[in-house]
Amino acid sequence: MTRRIALALLAASALVLSGCSSAANVRPSVVVTTNILGDVVSELVGDEADVLVLMPPNADPHSFEISAQEAARIGRADLLVTNGLGLEEGLQSHVDAAVSDGVDTIAAGDLVDVIAYDDESGGGAPDPHFWTDPARMLDVVDGLGERLAAIDGIDADTVEANTAAYRGEIEQLETSMADAFAAIPRERRALVTNHHVFGYLAERFDFTVVGAVIPSGTTLAAPSASDLASLSAALRETGVTAIFADSSQPDRLAQVIAEEAGRDVRVIPLFTESLTAPGEGAATYLEMMRANTDLLVDGLAP
């Protein structure tokens, strides 16, 4: 009887120790709404946390939806990272619920100097597409790195080292973009896009935004016939030779505008709001920005 009791106690002790070990091996959880920020967070945190990115490759950040299981993961996250500034329109109710439930949340849009749409394209609302400016992304990296390093169970020194290394890569990106854009004469630095996504890039690198096929900051809006006619006229007046359309969005309207402009106008796909799957040209933030730089220079340089 004594031997049986001893064996039972040993078994119970083993279970307790196993449970403690399992609990100790559970890594912190970080949930990120968009895949662009998901890539940045993964670069900063490395193997120190489990990172769940809600937005799939080639998706529209304004309208993508999530599963019930993913929604539940948000509620259990040690940190929820969002873009903010109204970008994740289809996800906002989940974000609001997480904040109400006390989930630690950080909006990258709160870390940058925000510009606003003009009254015609967005009624003065904040523009959420700050990632097109690498200098602003440095502020995002700094802010996210600080919050990630403060999570219990994450090695702060590792995150700080990763942050410093990634900062260096973004600084090199900004320099290479400026050098590449120097090949575009000032009078040809005119941007027409499928919707308003390049306000920050235009401000940083001295471009002019002529207009957008969808004269709004969201893909959920729809252009009127007069909007399309006005844009066609603007293309003719300014001599714009390219319309840059998001590679993950239909470009039918952009093609129509190009044809109605009555001159040789190309429609060039860019990676503006979503990363791609690996091997498709824009699997990381850095790869996306380098690809877009090459495409902009190809479309606008003499």
PDB file of N, CA, C and O in Angstrom, residues 238-277:
ATOM      1  N   THR A 238      -2.315  67.507 -67.715  1.00  0.00           N
ATOM      2  CA  THR A 238      -1.005  67.412 -67.058  1.00  0.00           C
ATOM      3  C   THR A 238       0.001  66.575 -67.832  1.00  0.00           C
ATOM      4  O   THR A 238       1.195  66.594 -67.518  1.00  0.00           O
ATOM      5  N   GLY A 239      -0.464  65.847 -68.833  1.00  0.00           N
ATOM      6  CA  GLY A 239       0.449  65.019 -69.600  1.00  0.00           C
ATOM      7  C   GLY A 239       0.907  63.771 -68.880  1.00  0.00           C
ATOM      8  O   GLY A 239       1.942  63.188 -69.224  1.00  0.00           O
ATOM      9  N   VAL A 240       0.152  63.328 -67.879  1.00  0.00           N
ATOM     10  CA  VAL A 240       0.508  62.117 -67.136  1.00  0.00           C
ATOM     11  C   VAL A 240       0.508  60.920 -68.077  1.00  0.00           C
ATOM     12  O   VAL A 240      -0.392  60.759 -68.907  1.00  0.00           O
ATOM     13  N   THR A 241       1.527  60.066 -67.933  1.00  0.00           N
ATOM     14  CA  THR A 241       1.673  58.932 -68.844  1.00  0.00           C
ATOM     15  C   THR A 241       1.420  57.585 -68.173  1.00  0.00           C
ATOM     16  O   THR A 241       1.532  56.545 -68.827  1.00  0.00           O
ATOM     17  N   ALA A 242       1.100  57.581 -66.867  1.00  0.00           N
ATOM     18  CA  ALA A 242       0.910  56.305 -66.176  1.00  0.00           C
ATOM     19  C   ALA A 242      -0.130  56.434 -65.074  1.00  0.00           C
ATOM     20  O   ALA A 242      -0.195  57.457 -64.378  1.00  0.00           O
ATOM     21  N   ILE A 243      -0.943  55.400 -64.947  1.00  0.00           N
ATOM     22  CA  ILE A 243      -1.846  55.244 -63.808  1.00  0.00           C
ATOM     23  C   ILE A 243      -1.352  54.032 -63.028  1.00  0.00           C
ATOM     24  O   ILE A 243      -1.156  52.953 -63.590  1.00  0.00           O
ATOM     25  N   PHE A 244      -1.156  54.229 -61.743  1.00  0.00           N
ATOM     26  CA  PHE A 244      -0.642  53.147 -60.901  1.00  0.00           C
ATOM     27  C   PHE A 244      -1.798  52.529 -60.124  1.00  0.00           C
ATOM     28  O   PHE A 244      -2.435  53.188 -59.305  1.00  0.00           O
ATOM     29  N   ALA A 245      -2.056  51.259 -60.413  1.00  0.00           N
ATOM     30  CA  ALA A 245      -3.184  50.550 -59.804  1.00  0.00           C
ATOM     31  C   ALA A 245      -2.676  49.470 -58.867  1.00  0.00           C
ATOM     32  O   ALA A 245      -1.644  48.837 -59.132  1.00  0.00           O
ATOM     33  N   ASP A 246      -3.386  49.263 -57.776  1.00  0.00           N
ATOM     34  CA  ASP A 246      -3.000  48.222 -56.827  1.00  0.00           C
ATOM     35  C   ASP A 246      -3.091  46.856 -57.486  1.00  0.00           C
ATOM     36  O   ASP A 246      -4.103  46.513 -58.099  1.00  0.00           O
ATOM     37  N   SER A 247      -2.030  46.065 -57.342  1.00  0.00           N
ATOM     38  CA  SER A 247      -1.982  44.759 -57.995  1.00  0.00           C
ATOM     39  C   SER A 247      -3.040  43.794 -57.479  1.00  0.00           C
ATOM     40  O   SER A 247      -3.399  42.831 -58.170  1.00  0.00           O
ATOM     41  N   SER A 248      -3.564  44.048 -56.273  1.00  0.00           N
ATOM     42  CA  SER A 248      -4.564  43.143 -55.704  1.00  0.00           C
ATOM     43  C   SER A 248      -5.994  43.609 -55.961  1.00  0.00           C
ATOM     44  O   SER A 248      -6.940  42.985 -55.501  1.00  0.00           O
ATOM     45  N   GLN A 249      -6.150  44.704 -56.711  1.00  0.00           N
ATOM     46  CA  GLN A 249      -7.473  45.238 -57.006  1.00  0.00           C
ATOM     47  C   GLN A 249      -7.754  45.187 -58.507  1.00  0.00           C
ATOM     48  O   GLN A 249      -6.832  45.278 -59.324  1.00  0.00           O
ATOM     49  N   PRO A 250      -9.013  45.065 -58.911  1.00  0.00           N
ATOM     50  CA  PRO A 250      -9.334  45.105 -60.346  1.00  0.00           C
ATOM     51  C   PRO A 250      -8.921  46.450 -60.947  1.00  0.00           C
ATOM     52  O   PRO A 250      -9.075  47.495 -60.316  1.00  0.00           O
ATOM     53  N   ASP A 251      -8.390  46.416 -62.162  1.00  0.00           N
ATOM     54  CA  ASP A 251      -7.924  47.666 -62.779  1.00  0.00           C
ATOM     55  C   ASP A 251      -8.804  48.103 -63.951  1.00  0.00           C
ATOM     56  O   ASP A 251      -8.389  48.905 -64.786  1.00  0.00           O
ATOM     57  N   ARG A 252     -10.030  47.569 -64.023  1.00  0.00           N
ATOM     58  CA  ARG A 252     -10.902  47.865 -65.154  1.00  0.00           C
ATOM     59  C   ARG A 252     -11.138  49.359 -65.305  1.00  0.00           C
ATOM     60  O   ARG A 252     -11.033  49.914 -66.404  1.00  0.00           O
ATOM     61  N   LEU A 253     -11.466  50.048 -64.202  1.00  0.00           N
ATOM     62  CA  LEU A 253     -11.724  51.482 -64.284  1.00  0.00           C
ATOM     63  C   LEU A 253     -10.473  52.247 -64.688  1.00  0.00           C
ATOM     64  O   LEU A 253     -10.547  53.224 -65.448  1.00  0.00           O
ATOM     65  N   ALA A 254      -9.332  51.821 -64.188  1.00  0.00           N
ATOM     66  CA  ALA A 254      -8.081  52.477 -64.557  1.00  0.00           C
ATOM     67  C   ALA A 254      -7.831  52.329 -66.055  1.00  0.00           C
ATOM     68  O   ALA A 254      -7.380  53.279 -66.723  1.00  0.00           O
ATOM     69  N   GLN A 255      -8.127  51.151 -66.595  1.00  0.00           N
ATOM     70  CA  GLN A 255      -7.949  50.945 -68.035  1.00  0.00           C
ATOM     71  C   GLN A 255      -8.895  51.840 -68.833  1.00  0.00           C
ATOM     72  O   GLN A 255      -8.514  52.390 -69.875  1.00  0.00           O
ATOM     73  N   VAL A 256     -10.125  51.998 -68.345  1.00  0.00           N
ATOM     74  CA  VAL A 256     -11.090  52.867 -69.027  1.00  0.00           C
ATOM     75  C   VAL A 256     -10.593  54.310 -69.033  1.00  0.00           C
ATOM     76  O   VAL A 256     -10.642  55.007 -70.061  1.00  0.00           O
ATOM     77  N   ILE A 257     -10.103  54.776 -67.882  1.00  0.00           N
ATOM     78  CA  ILE A 257      -9.582  56.145 -67.790  1.00  0.00           C
ATOM     79  C   ILE A 257      -8.414  56.328 -68.752  1.00  0.00           C
ATOM     80  O   ILE A 257      -8.299  57.356 -69.438  1.00  0.00           O
ATOM     81  N   ALA A 258      -7.519  55.350 -68.800  1.00  0.00           N
ATOM     82  CA  ALA A 258      -6.365  55.438 -69.689  1.00  0.00           C
ATOM     83  C   ALA A 258      -6.800  55.566 -71.145  1.00  0.00           C
ATOM     84  O   ALA A 258      -6.234  56.354 -71.918  1.00  0.00           O
ATOM     85  N   GLU A 259      -7.828  54.812 -71.525  1.00  0.00           N
ATOM     86  CA  GLU A 259      -8.318  54.868 -72.902  1.00  0.00           C
ATOM     87  C   GLU A 259      -8.992  56.205 -73.201  1.00  0.00           C
ATOM     88  O   GLU A 259      -8.820  56.788 -74.272  1.00  0.00           O
ATOM     89  N   GLU A 260      -9.762  56.704 -72.220  1.00  0.00           N
ATOM     90  CA  GLU A 260     -10.502  57.959 -72.444  1.00  0.00           C
ATOM     91  C   GLU A 260      -9.595  59.179 -72.419  1.00  0.00           C
ATOM     92  O   GLU A 260      -9.987  60.254 -72.884  1.00  0.00           O
ATOM     93  N   ALA A 261      -8.390  59.030 -71.882  1.00  0.00           N
ATOM     94  CA  ALA A 261      -7.470  60.166 -71.844  1.00  0.00           C
ATOM     95  C   ALA A 261      -7.045  60.574 -73.251  1.00  0.00           C
ATOM     96  O   ALA A 261      -6.563  61.691 -73.461  1.00  0.00           O
ATOM     97  N   GLY A 262      -7.228  59.659 -74.217  1.00  0.00           N
ATOM     98  CA  GLY A 262      -6.951  60.007 -75.601  1.00  0.00           C
ATOM     99  C   GLY A 262      -5.479  60.086 -75.929  1.00  0.00           C
ATOM    100  O   GLY A 262      -5.085  60.723 -76.906  1.00  0.00           O
ATOM    101  N   ARG A 263      -4.644  59.464 -75.134  1.00  0.00           N
ATOM    102  CA  ARG A 263      -3.200  59.480 -75.381  1.00  0.00           C
ATOM    103  C   ARG A 263      -2.611  58.195 -74.812  1.00  0.00           C
ATOM    104  O   ARG A 263      -3.319  57.381 -74.244  1.00  0.00           O
ATOM    105  N   ASP A 264      -1.334  58.040 -74.982  1.00  0.00           N
ATOM    106  CA  ASP A 264      -0.678  56.807 -74.540  1.00  0.00           C
ATOM    107  C   ASP A 264      -0.457  56.845 -73.029  1.00  0.00           C
ATOM    108  O   ASP A 264       0.511  57.422 -72.541  1.00  0.00           O
ATOM    109  N   VAL A 265      -1.385  56.228 -72.294  1.00  0.00           N
ATOM    110  CA  VAL A 265      -1.284  56.163 -70.837  1.00  0.00           C
ATOM    111  C   VAL A 265      -1.239  54.692 -70.427  1.00  0.00           C
ATOM    112  O   VAL A 265      -2.148  53.922 -70.756  1.00  0.00           O
ATOM    113  N   ARG A 266      -0.195  54.324 -69.711  1.00  0.00           N
ATOM    114  CA  ARG A 266      -0.067  52.936 -69.258  1.00  0.00           C
ATOM    115  C   ARG A 266      -0.716  52.749 -67.890  1.00  0.00           C
ATOM    116  O   ARG A 266      -0.696  53.678 -67.064  1.00  0.00           O
ATOM    117  N   VAL A 267      -1.255  51.568 -67.659  1.00  0.00           N
ATOM    118  CA  VAL A 267      -1.725  51.189 -66.326  1.00  0.00           C
ATOM    119  C   VAL A 267      -0.699  50.225 -65.753  1.00  0.00           C
ATOM    120  O   VAL A 267      -0.476  49.138 -66.308  1.00  0.00           O
ATOM    121  N   ILE A 268      -0.065  50.635 -64.645  1.00  0.00           N
ATOM    122  CA  ILE A 268       1.043  49.872 -64.067  1.00  0.00           C
ATOM    123  C   ILE A 268       0.635  49.382 -62.687  1.00  0.00           C
ATOM    124  O   ILE A 268       0.283  50.187 -61.816  1.00  0.00           O
ATOM    125  N   PRO A 269       0.676  48.078 -62.443  1.00  0.00           N
ATOM    126  CA  PRO A 269       0.312  47.567 -61.108  1.00  0.00           C
ATOM    127  C   PRO A 269       1.410  47.798 -60.088  1.00  0.00           C
ATOM    128  O   PRO A 269       2.598  47.629 -60.378  1.00  0.00           O
ATOM    129  N   LEU A 270       1.005  48.237 -58.912  1.00  0.00           N
ATOM    130  CA  LEU A 270       1.912  48.407 -57.777  1.00  0.00           C
ATOM    131  C   LEU A 270       1.414  47.576 -56.606  1.00  0.00           C
ATOM    132  O   LEU A 270       0.268  47.134 -56.570  1.00  0.00           O
ATOM    133  N   PHE A 271       2.285  47.413 -55.610  1.00  0.00           N
ATOM    134  CA  PHE A 271       1.910  46.735 -54.362  1.00  0.00           C
ATOM    135  C   PHE A 271       1.694  47.833 -53.312  1.00  0.00           C
ATOM    136  O   PHE A 271       2.631  48.241 -52.642  1.00  0.00           O
ATOM    137  N   THR A 272       0.471  48.305 -53.188  1.00  0.00           N
ATOM    138  CA  THR A 272       0.268  49.500 -52.371  1.00  0.00           C
ATOM    139  C   THR A 272      -0.233  49.229 -50.957  1.00  0.00           C
ATOM    140  O   THR A 272       0.180  49.901 -50.016  1.00  0.00           O
ATOM    141  N   GLU A 273      -1.132  48.268 -50.779  1.00  0.00           N
ATOM    142  CA  GLU A 273      -1.763  48.111 -49.471  1.00  0.00           C
ATOM    143  C   GLU A 273      -1.604  46.728 -48.855  1.00  0.00           C
ATOM    144  O   GLU A 273      -2.025  46.510 -47.731  1.00  0.00           O
ATOM    145  N   SER A 274      -1.001  45.808 -49.592  1.00  0.00           N
ATOM    146  CA  SER A 274      -0.878  44.449 -49.076  1.00  0.00           C
ATOM    147  C   SER A 274       0.412  43.819 -49.558  1.00  0.00           C
ATOM    148  O   SER A 274       0.839  44.045 -50.703  1.00  0.00           O
ATOM    149  N   LEU A 275       1.008  43.017 -48.710  1.00  0.00           N
ATOM    150  CA  LEU A 275       2.113  42.183 -49.134  1.00  0.00           C
ATOM    151  C   LEU A 275       1.567  41.017 -49.950  1.00  0.00           C
ATOM    152  O   LEU A 275       0.370  40.721 -49.927  1.00  0.00           O
ATOM    153  N   THR A 276       2.456  40.361 -50.672  1.00  0.00           N
ATOM    154  CA  THR A 276       2.090  39.188 -51.455  1.00  0.00           C
ATOM    155  C   THR A 276       2.587  37.931 -50.746  1.00  0.00           C
ATOM    156  O   THR A 276       3.293  38.005 -49.733  1.00  0.00           O
ATOM    157  N   ALA A 277       2.249  36.796 -51.307  1.00  0.00           N
ATOM    158  CA  ALA A 277       2.851  35.551 -50.846  1.00  0.00           C
ATOM    159  C   ALA A 277       4.314  35.531 -51.290  1.00  0.00           C
ATOM    160  O   ALA A 277       4.696  36.253 -52.228  1.00  0.00           O
TER     161      ALA A 277
END
